[in-house]
Amino acid sequence: LRAFRDIATLRIVKLRRPPDRATDLDGGAQAAREYGLNRLAERLEKAGSVSEL
């Protein structure tokens, strides 16, 4: 249980956030297909924007 508590404890880590950028639905669909996630790829391809997911 002590090991679980140590693993499950949230820690604050200071780091720089990457800059924001537009969501690449086509790139996401391609990556999903490479991992064999074909249904996800189809949903990403059909979506015109993130709000349509």
CSV table of C-alpha atoms in Angstrom, one decimal:
chain,number,residue,atom,x,y,z
A,1,LEU,CA,0.0,0.0,0.0
A,2,ARG,CA,2.9,2.4,0.7
A,3,ALA,CA,4.2,1.9,-2.9
A,4,PHE,CA,0.7,2.6,-4.3
A,5,ARG,CA,0.4,5.7,-2.2
A,6,ASP,CA,3.8,7.0,-3.5
A,7,ILE,CA,2.9,6.2,-7.1
A,8,ALA,CA,-0.6,7.7,-6.8
A,9,THR,CA,0.4,10.9,-5.1
A,10,LEU,CA,0.2,13.9,-7.4
A,11,ARG,CA,3.3,16.1,-7.5
A,12,ILE,CA,3.7,19.7,-8.7
A,13,VAL,CA,6.4,19.9,-11.4
A,14,LYS,CA,7.5,23.2,-12.9
A,15,LEU,CA,7.9,23.1,-16.6
A,16,ARG,CA,7.4,25.4,-19.6
A,17,ARG,CA,4.2,24.7,-21.6
A,18,PRO,CA,4.6,24.2,-25.3
A,19,PRO,CA,3.0,26.9,-27.5
A,20,ASP,CA,-0.6,26.5,-28.6
A,21,ARG,CA,-1.3,25.4,-32.2
A,22,ALA,CA,-4.2,24.2,-34.2
A,23,THR,CA,-5.4,20.6,-33.9
A,24,ASP,CA,-4.2,18.5,-36.9
A,25,LEU,CA,-7.1,16.2,-37.5
A,26,ASP,CA,-5.6,14.8,-40.7
A,27,GLY,CA,-2.3,14.1,-39.0
A,28,GLY,CA,-4.1,12.5,-36.1
A,29,ALA,CA,-6.1,10.3,-38.5
A,30,GLN,CA,-2.9,9.2,-40.1
A,31,ALA,CA,-1.2,8.4,-36.8
A,32,ALA,CA,-4.3,6.5,-35.6
A,33,ARG,CA,-4.2,4.3,-38.8
A,34,GLU,CA,-0.5,3.6,-38.2
A,35,TYR,CA,-1.4,2.2,-34.7
A,36,GLY,CA,-4.3,0.2,-36.2
A,37,LEU,CA,-7.0,2.5,-34.7
A,38,ASN,CA,-9.1,2.6,-37.9
A,39,ARG,CA,-12.4,3.6,-36.4
A,40,LEU,CA,-10.8,6.6,-34.6
A,41,ALA,CA,-9.1,7.5,-37.9
A,42,GLU,CA,-12.4,7.4,-39.7
A,43,ARG,CA,-14.0,9.7,-37.0
A,44,LEU,CA,-11.1,12.2,-37.3
A,45,GLU,CA,-11.3,12.2,-41.1
A,46,LYS,CA,-15.1,12.9,-41.0
A,47,ALA,CA,-14.8,15.7,-38.5
A,48,GLY,CA,-14.4,19.2,-39.9
A,49,SER,CA,-13.4,20.6,-36.6
A,50,VAL,CA,-12.7,19.5,-33.0
A,51,SER,CA,-16.2,20.5,-31.9
A,52,GLU,CA,-17.6,17.8,-34.3
A,53,LEU,CA,-15.8,15.0,-32.5
